[in-house]
Amino acid sequence: MMDERDLPTREKVLWWIAGVVVIVYALFPVVWIVALSFKTPSDLGSKRFWPTSWVWENYDNILAGDAQELFLSALRNSIGISLIATFISVVLATFAAYAIARLDFPGKRVILTTALAVAIFPVISIVTPLFNLWRNIGLYDTWPGLIIPYLSLTLPISIWTLSAFFRQIPWELEQAAQVDGATTWQAFRKVIVPLAAPGVFTTAIISFFIAWNDFVYGISLTSTERARPVPAALAFFTGASQFEDPAGSIAAAAVIVTIPVVVLVLLFQRRIVSGLTQGAVKG
Amino acid sequence: MTTTRVPDSAAEQEAVAAALSDRARAERRLGWWLAGPAFVVMLLVTAYPIVQAFYDSLFQFRLTDPDAREFNWLGNYWVVLTDSVWWQAVGVTVLITAITVAVEAVLGFALALVMHRALRTLRPVLRTAILVPYAIITVVSAFAWFYAFDISTGFVNSWFDWLPGIGADTNWFGEFSTSVTVIIASEIWKTTPFISLLLLAGLAQVPEDLQEAAKVDGATWWQRMYKVTIPNMKAAIMVALLFRTLDAFRIFDNVFIMTQGSNNTEVVSFLAYRQTISRLEIGLGSAVSVLLFLCVVLISFTFIKLFKVDLASARGER
């Protein structure tokens, strides 16, 4: 990497402009949905970017008003279902990735290839058979009815990301522990788990994003507020009255579900990037 | 560990070998004990449903009329494949996939270059900003783009009314070409960061001394790009393109939110959804699902055979 102090001013300015363009590109639609969420219903049609006056009306509507039940139950469903799916897949993936990174056994490649195949699986192809099956066995419109298919989204990426992380752990420490008399299991628990925790944590965040983002399962396998997650619920929003444009309420709900994600990204940006890329590109 | 047998004398070769294979067997067993559950769950949540879908697709079966369920061989496939609705959906899906992946490859590469070369003060900010579109719920992004272009709530018409063809009354979701444009734009915005992060990781692996050598030899920026940078990150580029192609081919959320498939914007995933969930045609919906699955398999094979994408090396597994 060349030293940037040597750059001529003109080039420096160009890089600054390029950087600012990238930031505007990344944030523009987000700022727009925030602006939209603060508009009054009559202001929605103003065809302007910013609200003429900033009001909390839309937030009132979804947190305390008519849309409250719809939104808050969806929020509860989304958080609960995504957390449980993330937890299950991270636990399963941690064991699998440890075995893949550390142990010599036939079938390693099969497991990684399966993870890859599952990751590229068209989600809607799973929905069709599950829709019928879930109705028959009573899992339709329930939390487990979403948690189980969510594993098809979260488990493969967890296995990949974690395998990549685990390959970088200094395993000599584990051997040292084993020489000192620890069993494989003890070495795993006492030495490797603390070293692996950051990778596991990052994997959990990425996995949570993916579950949180799901729409296909959410819209297809639920029918009421019992299990419907936020992305699917957004499609069912109505305005304060039946004839009112729900844009403001949807925007407000969108902002609320986006905030935690953006905060996570801000806090763990470096780790998420390395987790995302290590899984796919040789690190 | 189960290997308690330690050879007491070096002469006992057989005992050593036995101990080693014992150890190997224990390791193998532990490996499957640890990785097995994840493996089984993955199969249960994908392999089982697709087999079930194939089975369902062989029946004429509508949930509203379960008694008329009837085995009709590959009849559903015949119905789907001879219907223009299917080919229309395939056409739109291919169109959206081709344009988004092509634009994202170029745009993602440019973003990766900016992040790679950006001034040190700006770099962390850029990397964080670029993650925002990736992390945002696709449905939220779809709504943001929809309301931006929508005739009653949008600002796009009033901002860009100086462009030919755009006026205060331009209805973006009133016809095919403009609807698809907005769908594609939103898809590109949302997923380019992913491709650019993969490419950035690839860029970081291009040996810096090769660049320097080429520079010393008088290569221009473009020559260095084509002769040094891109060939050296071919694996990363191919993996990124493969992932994005498959991902774009399953596009659903944007279409659902923005058009619900109106104006011929129906994509394959949405067709499968409509048949199964809206029309309760389990047989036909399953046939569409299986066909979509076969398309994805076909794309993967094409990439792997034709472009020789080495997924094993891409995963860091040799």
XYZ file of C-alpha atoms in Angstrom:
601
model
C 0.000 0.000 0.000
C 1.496 3.300 -0.993
C 1.854 5.997 1.577
C -1.023 8.357 1.211
C 0.959 11.387 2.348
C 2.781 11.192 -0.981
C -0.454 11.549 -2.909
C -0.880 14.777 -4.810
C -3.680 16.977 -3.520
C -5.742 16.487 -6.647
C -5.750 12.726 -6.211
C -6.542 13.068 -2.531
C -9.578 15.179 -3.347
C -10.692 12.574 -5.876
C -10.532 9.810 -3.275
C -12.491 11.937 -0.860
C -15.175 12.524 -3.464
C -15.282 8.814 -4.288
C -15.629 8.004 -0.603
C -18.436 10.476 -0.101
C -20.240 9.098 -3.171
C -20.054 5.619 -1.661
C -21.453 6.814 1.659
C -24.318 8.656 -0.032
C -25.020 5.550 -2.121
C -25.151 3.338 0.952
C -27.254 5.586 3.151
C -29.577 7.411 0.772
C -32.550 4.988 0.800
C -32.179 4.615 4.576
C -32.337 8.364 5.123
C -35.346 8.481 2.820
C -37.287 5.874 4.796
C -36.443 7.761 8.020
C -37.685 11.013 6.473
C -40.835 9.246 5.299
C -41.520 7.893 8.768
C -41.716 11.408 10.224
C -44.230 12.741 7.710
C -47.848 13.460 8.536
C -50.429 11.543 6.481
C -51.236 14.663 4.496
C -47.563 15.287 3.929
C -47.020 11.868 2.351
C -48.125 13.135 -1.031
C -45.955 16.258 -0.920
C -43.506 14.687 -3.395
C -40.682 16.139 -1.366
C -37.842 14.260 0.265
C -37.949 15.830 3.721
C -41.109 16.191 5.818
C -42.551 19.688 5.963
C -42.918 19.178 9.695
C -41.429 16.306 11.687
C -44.023 14.369 13.690
C -44.017 11.176 15.776
C -47.543 10.295 14.657
C -46.534 7.187 12.706
C -44.505 5.827 15.615
C -47.478 6.472 17.877
C -49.684 4.529 15.524
C -47.543 1.383 15.497
C -46.359 1.456 19.134
C -49.489 2.661 20.897
C -52.177 3.142 18.276
C -54.254 1.003 15.938
C -51.375 -0.882 14.334
C -49.873 -1.656 17.743
C -51.066 -5.243 17.956
C -49.967 -6.049 14.459
C -46.515 -4.555 14.872
C -45.619 -5.477 18.436
C -46.646 -9.099 18.035
C -44.669 -9.283 14.799
C -41.674 -7.772 16.566
C -41.963 -10.336 19.338
C -42.238 -13.158 16.825
C -39.293 -11.918 14.794
C -37.007 -11.521 17.786
C -37.961 -14.843 19.345
C -37.878 -16.930 16.183
C -34.656 -15.393 14.885
C -32.890 -15.772 18.229
C -33.888 -19.414 18.643
C -32.983 -20.298 15.045
C -29.655 -18.518 15.480
C -28.945 -20.274 18.744
C -29.682 -23.734 17.361
C -27.670 -23.245 14.209
C -24.696 -21.702 15.988
C -24.551 -24.558 18.494
C -24.805 -27.209 15.767
C -22.345 -25.337 13.561
C -19.824 -24.880 16.350
C -19.506 -28.624 16.845
C -19.480 -29.294 13.111
C -16.925 -26.586 12.353
C -14.671 -27.779 15.140
C -14.716 -31.268 13.668
C -14.099 -29.922 10.163
C -11.259 -27.629 11.133
C -9.626 -29.906 13.609
C -10.316 -33.588 13.179
C -9.432 -35.941 10.387
C -12.472 -37.909 9.347
C -13.972 -38.992 6.046
C -16.999 -37.015 5.023
C -15.601 -33.594 5.839
C -15.904 -32.542 2.224
C -19.379 -34.007 2.032
C -20.482 -31.820 4.928
C -18.996 -28.653 3.443
C -20.413 -29.401 0.019
C -23.809 -30.074 1.576
C -23.623 -26.736 3.374
C -22.881 -25.064 0.067
C -25.735 -26.840 -1.687
C -28.159 -25.913 1.104
C -27.003 -22.295 0.966
C -27.869 -21.972 -2.713
C -31.150 -23.826 -2.372
C -34.105 -21.821 -3.689
C -36.125 -21.058 -0.566
C -39.483 -21.199 -2.284
C -38.816 -24.821 -3.276
C -38.800 -25.677 0.416
C -41.910 -23.627 1.096
C -44.242 -25.558 -1.192
C -43.888 -28.985 0.465
C -43.629 -27.506 3.982
C -46.828 -25.520 3.502
C -48.792 -28.712 2.970
C -46.920 -30.740 5.590
C -47.138 -28.027 8.274
C -50.896 -27.791 7.781
C -51.225 -31.526 8.261
C -49.114 -31.803 11.403
C -50.155 -28.536 12.991
C -46.936 -26.581 12.607
C -48.469 -24.045 10.246
C -48.501 -20.563 11.771
C -46.393 -21.526 14.796
C -42.900 -20.559 15.998
C -41.379 -24.019 15.410
C -42.958 -23.947 11.965
C -40.650 -21.058 11.123
C -37.649 -21.980 13.262
C -37.170 -25.310 11.484
C -37.048 -23.913 7.929
C -34.946 -20.951 9.161
C -32.225 -23.479 9.902
C -31.884 -24.005 6.160
C -30.874 -20.344 5.931
C -28.725 -19.971 9.034
C -27.007 -23.334 9.415
C -24.964 -23.468 6.178
C -23.531 -19.982 6.552
C -22.790 -20.687 10.210
C -20.861 -23.827 9.316
C -18.835 -21.998 6.671
C -18.070 -18.926 8.648
C -17.143 -20.882 11.735
C -14.967 -23.371 9.837
C -13.072 -20.412 8.386
C -12.672 -18.838 11.821
C -11.648 -22.093 13.443
C -8.926 -22.718 10.876
C -7.119 -19.636 12.136
C -7.059 -20.636 15.766
C -3.598 -21.627 17.054
C -4.320 -25.276 17.652
C -0.869 -25.885 19.204
C -2.462 -24.633 22.396
C -4.928 -27.462 22.284
C -2.147 -29.957 21.746
C -0.257 -28.421 24.630
C -3.308 -28.929 26.802
C -3.592 -32.515 25.655
C 0.064 -33.120 26.431
C -0.652 -31.758 29.899
C -3.236 -34.501 30.261
C -6.459 -32.917 29.066
C -8.781 -35.021 26.946
C -9.883 -33.827 23.521
C -13.136 -32.676 25.034
C -11.449 -30.792 27.882
C -8.993 -29.196 25.489
C -11.919 -28.102 23.394
C -13.866 -26.673 26.286
C -11.108 -25.025 28.301
C -8.686 -23.835 25.645
C -10.468 -23.547 22.348
C -13.854 -22.184 23.366
C -12.433 -18.914 24.742
C -10.325 -18.527 21.599
C -13.255 -19.357 19.368
C -15.801 -17.143 21.130
C -15.289 -14.088 18.859
C -15.835 -16.209 15.774
C -18.916 -17.809 17.283
C -20.267 -14.410 18.233
C -19.728 -13.003 14.723
C -21.372 -16.056 13.220
C -24.333 -15.529 15.515
C -24.717 -11.939 14.318
C -24.554 -12.890 10.633
C -26.933 -15.754 11.206
C -29.340 -13.491 13.082
C -29.284 -10.980 10.193
C -30.278 -13.705 7.789
C -33.119 -15.000 9.941
C -34.282 -11.432 10.675
C -34.303 -10.694 6.939
C -36.433 -13.642 5.875
C -39.623 -12.886 4.029
C -40.469 -15.962 1.953
C -41.009 -18.339 4.886
C -42.606 -15.608 6.962
C -45.229 -14.768 4.381
C -45.909 -18.357 3.297
C -45.963 -20.343 6.515
C -47.913 -17.975 8.765
C -51.396 -16.585 8.571
C -51.978 -14.674 11.800
C -50.207 -12.623 14.431
C -49.345 -15.836 16.251
C -46.135 -16.333 14.341
C -45.940 -13.727 11.601
C -42.525 -12.012 11.653
C -41.944 -8.320 10.945
C -41.003 -8.437 7.229
C -44.197 -10.329 6.475
C -46.278 -8.142 8.791
C -45.121 -5.008 6.958
C -46.980 -6.244 3.909
C -50.210 -6.313 5.945
C -50.018 -2.806 7.359
C -52.840 -0.398 6.924
C -52.959 3.292 7.686
C -54.622 4.881 10.701
C -57.904 4.460 8.853
C -58.689 1.904 6.237
C -58.437 4.355 3.383
C -55.234 5.974 4.498
C -51.936 5.244 2.869
C -49.980 2.957 5.232
C -46.675 4.380 3.942
C -45.994 6.347 7.133
C -46.679 3.422 9.469
C -44.672 1.044 7.307
C -41.775 3.487 7.220
C -41.859 3.902 10.997
C -41.940 0.141 11.541
C -39.135 -0.259 9.009
C -37.010 2.262 10.887
C -37.609 0.512 14.210
C -36.556 -2.900 12.889
C -33.591 -1.397 11.069
C -32.102 0.414 14.059
C -30.888 -2.675 15.979
C -29.321 -4.070 12.828
C -27.506 -0.845 12.042
C -26.283 -0.595 15.614
C -24.916 -4.144 15.453
C -23.181 -3.306 12.202
C -21.644 -0.160 13.656
C -20.380 -2.024 16.703
C -19.005 -5.126 15.032
C -18.231 -3.898 11.529
C -14.725 -5.333 11.295
C -15.673 -8.779 12.525
C -18.749 -9.037 10.333
C -16.736 -8.175 7.224
C -14.109 -10.771 7.993
C -16.769 -13.337 8.850
C -18.684 -12.733 5.639
C -15.683 -12.868 3.387
C -13.747 -15.653 5.047
C -16.595 -18.031 4.506
C -16.477 -17.547 0.779
C -12.968 -16.455 -0.123
C -9.857 -18.218 0.976
C -8.591 -16.321 4.006
C -9.673 -40.402 24.502
C -9.973 -44.136 24.101
C -6.298 -44.687 23.253
C -4.965 -45.877 26.565
C -2.646 -48.409 24.977
C 0.843 -46.978 24.864
C 3.513 -49.182 23.234
C 5.873 -50.236 26.003
C 8.620 -51.326 23.653
C 9.564 -49.893 20.265
C 9.812 -53.378 18.843
C 6.067 -53.937 19.065
C 5.276 -52.469 15.656
C 1.913 -54.096 15.439
C 0.804 -52.665 18.731
C 1.779 -49.202 17.548
C -0.159 -49.591 14.339
C -3.165 -50.875 16.236
C -2.988 -47.965 18.649
C -2.761 -45.501 15.797
C -5.700 -46.906 13.947
C -7.564 -46.987 17.225
C -6.822 -43.325 17.632
C -7.832 -42.614 14.049
C -11.042 -44.523 14.521
C -11.840 -42.616 17.692
C -11.148 -39.347 15.905
C -13.360 -40.394 13.038
C -16.136 -41.306 15.437
C -15.787 -38.040 17.332
C -15.795 -36.164 14.025
C -19.123 -37.628 13.053
C -20.560 -37.212 16.514
C -19.742 -33.505 16.363
C -20.574 -32.783 12.722
C -23.339 -35.332 12.295
C -26.211 -33.399 13.892
C -25.587 -30.338 11.727
C -25.345 -32.558 8.676
C -28.575 -34.392 9.452
C -30.452 -31.157 10.171
C -29.285 -29.676 6.871
C -30.571 -32.714 5.010
C -33.841 -32.719 6.941
C -34.632 -29.096 6.123
C -33.732 -29.244 2.422
C -33.323 -32.720 0.966
C -36.489 -34.005 2.557
C -38.687 -31.083 1.355
C -37.400 -31.261 -2.209
C -38.081 -34.998 -2.353
C -41.537 -34.324 -0.938
C -42.013 -31.567 -3.517
C -41.103 -33.968 -6.284
C -43.574 -36.524 -4.937
C -46.322 -33.883 -4.620
C -45.613 -32.674 -8.131
C -46.708 -36.019 -9.551
C -50.253 -35.532 -8.322
C -53.085 -33.409 -9.487
C -53.926 -31.942 -6.127
C -55.662 -28.816 -4.987
C -56.095 -28.208 -1.266
C -59.618 -26.905 -1.746
C -60.593 -30.206 -3.322
C -58.555 -32.901 -1.568
C -60.790 -35.777 -2.647
C -59.955 -35.204 -6.286
C -56.267 -35.860 -5.603
C -55.055 -38.006 -8.423
C -51.749 -39.399 -9.631
C -51.017 -38.038 -13.072
C -47.339 -38.850 -13.723
C -45.525 -35.840 -15.118
C -48.729 -34.134 -16.164
C -48.101 -31.076 -13.985
C -44.745 -30.533 -15.649
C -46.429 -30.714 -19.014
C -48.982 -28.130 -17.900
C -46.287 -25.801 -16.560
C -43.851 -26.160 -19.425
C -46.454 -25.600 -22.115
C -47.845 -22.524 -20.399
C -46.591 -19.114 -21.473
C -46.917 -17.935 -17.842
C -43.960 -20.120 -16.892
C -41.780 -18.981 -19.790
C -42.703 -15.370 -19.153
C -41.619 -15.784 -15.513
C -38.384 -17.487 -16.560
C -37.694 -14.708 -19.053
C -38.216 -11.957 -16.470
C -36.111 -13.820 -13.903
C -33.263 -14.291 -16.374
C -33.507 -10.643 -17.425
C -33.381 -9.395 -13.822
C -30.568 -11.809 -12.946
C -28.457 -10.915 -15.979
C -28.751 -7.151 -15.517
C -28.281 -7.115 -11.740
C -25.277 -9.427 -11.800
C -23.609 -7.545 -14.679
C -24.138 -4.142 -13.054
C -23.183 -5.414 -9.617
C -19.961 -6.946 -10.882
C -18.808 -3.589 -12.253
C -20.230 -1.476 -9.449
C -19.064 -3.898 -6.771
C -15.575 -3.870 -8.205
C -15.529 -0.076 -8.238
C -16.730 0.006 -4.623
C -14.094 -2.529 -3.649
C -11.398 -0.421 -5.325
C -12.561 2.707 -3.519
C -12.557 0.857 -0.178
C -9.194 -0.728 -0.920
C -7.524 2.535 -1.884
C -9.478 4.983 0.226
C -7.657 7.328 2.526
C -7.015 5.863 5.902
C -9.308 8.290 7.672
C -12.200 7.373 5.420
C -11.728 3.603 5.207
C -13.481 2.478 8.424
C -16.394 4.812 7.696
C -16.744 3.374 4.201
C -16.669 -0.197 5.392
C -19.376 0.499 7.928
C -21.547 2.441 5.502
C -21.316 -0.269 2.875
C -22.595 -2.849 5.341
C -25.817 -0.925 5.895
C -27.541 -1.988 2.651
C -26.411 -5.555 3.252
C -27.814 -5.619 6.772
C -31.136 -3.982 5.994
C -34.166 -6.212 5.605
C -34.862 -6.743 1.905
C -38.518 -5.918 2.418
C -37.583 -2.604 4.030
C -35.318 -1.779 1.119
C -38.096 -2.735 -1.284
C -40.506 -0.371 0.499
C -37.939 2.450 0.516
C -37.460 2.167 -3.245
C -41.141 1.655 -3.867
C -42.178 4.793 -1.978
C -39.373 6.804 -3.564
C -40.729 6.067 -7.037
C -44.425 5.724 -6.211
C -46.576 8.284 -7.981
C -48.242 9.604 -4.829
C -45.497 9.405 -2.180
C -42.326 9.562 -4.242
C -39.850 12.362 -4.693
C -38.177 10.879 -7.774
C -40.664 12.349 -10.238
C -40.281 15.875 -8.921
C -36.498 15.598 -8.586
C -35.882 14.244 -12.040
C -38.656 15.851 -14.070
C -35.997 17.592 -16.170
C -35.075 14.221 -17.648
C -36.914 13.214 -20.827
C -39.708 10.744 -20.124
C -40.066 11.656 -16.442
C -42.778 14.004 -15.310
C -44.993 14.580 -12.289
C -47.402 11.938 -13.576
C -44.900 9.229 -14.493
C -46.319 6.020 -13.082
C -43.273 3.823 -12.545
C -45.319 0.830 -11.549
C -47.757 1.206 -14.408
C -45.795 -0.675 -17.024
C -43.267 -3.446 -17.407
C -40.040 -1.647 -18.295
C -40.205 0.971 -15.557
C -41.372 -1.507 -12.886
C -38.501 -3.830 -13.703
C -36.082 -0.902 -13.637
C -37.056 -0.015 -10.080
C -36.990 -3.681 -8.985
C -33.513 -4.062 -10.451
C -32.277 -0.789 -8.937
C -33.423 -1.845 -5.483
C -31.903 -5.310 -5.874
C -28.599 -3.793 -6.980
C -28.509 -1.320 -4.112
C -29.172 -4.015 -1.565
C -26.760 -6.695 -2.742
C -23.812 -4.868 -4.308
C -22.148 -4.465 -0.882
C -21.965 -8.247 -0.523
C -20.238 -8.651 -3.870
C -17.921 -5.721 -3.173
C -16.864 -7.172 0.189
C -16.024 -10.493 -1.465
C -14.087 -8.656 -4.155
C -12.340 -6.529 -1.566
C -11.142 -9.680 0.165
C -9.922 -10.874 -3.239
C -8.161 -7.557 -3.882
C -6.319 -7.830 -0.603
C -4.826 -11.114 -1.798
C -3.283 -9.692 -4.975
C 0.450 -9.576 -4.213
C 1.512 -5.952 -3.887
C 4.993 -6.622 -5.313
C 3.455 -7.835 -8.583
C 1.711 -4.484 -8.865
C 4.939 -2.651 -8.107
C 6.871 -4.728 -10.643
C 4.295 -4.006 -13.333
C 4.413 -0.332 -12.444
C 8.214 -0.265 -12.688
C 7.947 -1.933 -16.082
C 5.812 0.982 -17.214
C 2.375 -0.689 -17.250
C -0.540 1.733 -17.265
C -3.324 1.567 -14.676
C -5.608 -0.338 -17.070
C -2.849 -2.768 -18.022
C -2.119 -3.491 -14.392
C -5.822 -4.011 -13.792
C -6.249 -6.484 -16.651
C -2.909 -8.257 -16.479
C -2.215 -8.359 -12.750
C -5.153 -7.537 -10.515
C -8.066 -9.321 -12.168
C -6.231 -12.577 -13.070
C -4.970 -12.800 -9.512
C -8.396 -12.516 -7.983
C -10.227 -14.682 -10.480
C -11.335 -17.182 -7.823
C -12.897 -14.448 -5.681
C -14.645 -12.906 -8.701
C -16.090 -16.211 -9.832
C -17.350 -17.179 -6.395
C -18.942 -13.762 -5.960
C -20.622 -13.991 -9.362
C -21.891 -17.509 -8.746
C -23.394 -16.607 -5.389
C -25.025 -13.491 -6.699
C -26.393 -15.214 -9.804
C -28.050 -17.902 -7.717
C -29.292 -15.339 -5.242
C -30.704 -13.061 -7.939
C -32.405 -15.998 -9.603
C -34.496 -16.591 -6.479
C -35.616 -12.944 -6.297
C -38.959 -12.706 -4.510
C -39.205 -9.972 -1.862
C -38.793 -6.979 -4.183
C -41.336 -8.263 -6.675
C -43.825 -9.159 -3.961
C -43.668 -5.709 -2.346
C -43.473 -3.557 -5.461
C -45.669 -5.137 -8.107
C -47.132 -8.436 -6.875
C -46.221 -9.697 -10.312
C -48.422 -7.212 -12.184
C -47.409 -5.893 -15.616
C -45.779 -9.220 -16.421
C -43.147 -8.758 -13.708
C -43.851 -12.177 -12.221
C -40.643 -14.080 -11.453
C -40.275 -17.836 -10.992
C -40.251 -17.752 -7.182
C -43.368 -15.623 -7.160
C -45.083 -17.986 -9.590
C -44.360 -20.908 -7.261
C -45.681 -18.874 -4.318
C -48.835 -17.891 -6.166
C -49.607 -21.440 -7.266
C -49.014 -22.947 -3.826
C -50.055 -20.347 -1.297
C -52.601 -18.237 -3.139
C -54.207 -20.810 -5.432
C -53.530 -23.841 -3.189
C -52.537 -25.854 -6.259
C -50.075 -28.068 -4.408
C -49.356 -30.229 -7.447
C -48.653 -27.385 -9.855
C -46.811 -25.336 -7.241
C -44.584 -28.302 -6.446
C -43.820 -28.769 -10.126
C -42.761 -25.109 -10.390
C -40.661 -25.488 -7.222
C -38.893 -28.560 -8.580
C -38.260 -26.809 -11.900
C -36.836 -23.789 -10.077
C -34.604 -26.100 -8.095
C -33.413 -27.720 -11.342
C -32.656 -24.265 -12.788
C -30.473 -23.479 -9.786
C -28.665 -26.816 -10.116
C -28.145 -26.126 -13.813
C -26.702 -22.659 -13.144
C -24.330 -24.052 -10.517
C -23.118 -26.776 -12.867
C -22.633 -24.304 -15.690
C -20.522 -22.083 -13.478
C -18.481 -24.932 -12.069
C -17.887 -26.716 -15.383
C -17.746 -23.792 -17.775
C -15.953 -21.213 -15.683
C -14.168 -23.776 -13.565
C -15.120 -22.132 -10.296
C -13.147 -23.951 -7.693
C -15.473 -23.849 -4.724
C -13.233 -26.083 -2.651
C -10.300 -23.715 -2.874
C -12.645 -20.795 -2.428
C -13.718 -22.238 0.895
C -10.121 -22.679 1.926
C -10.572 -26.419 1.711
C -8.190 -28.318 -0.541
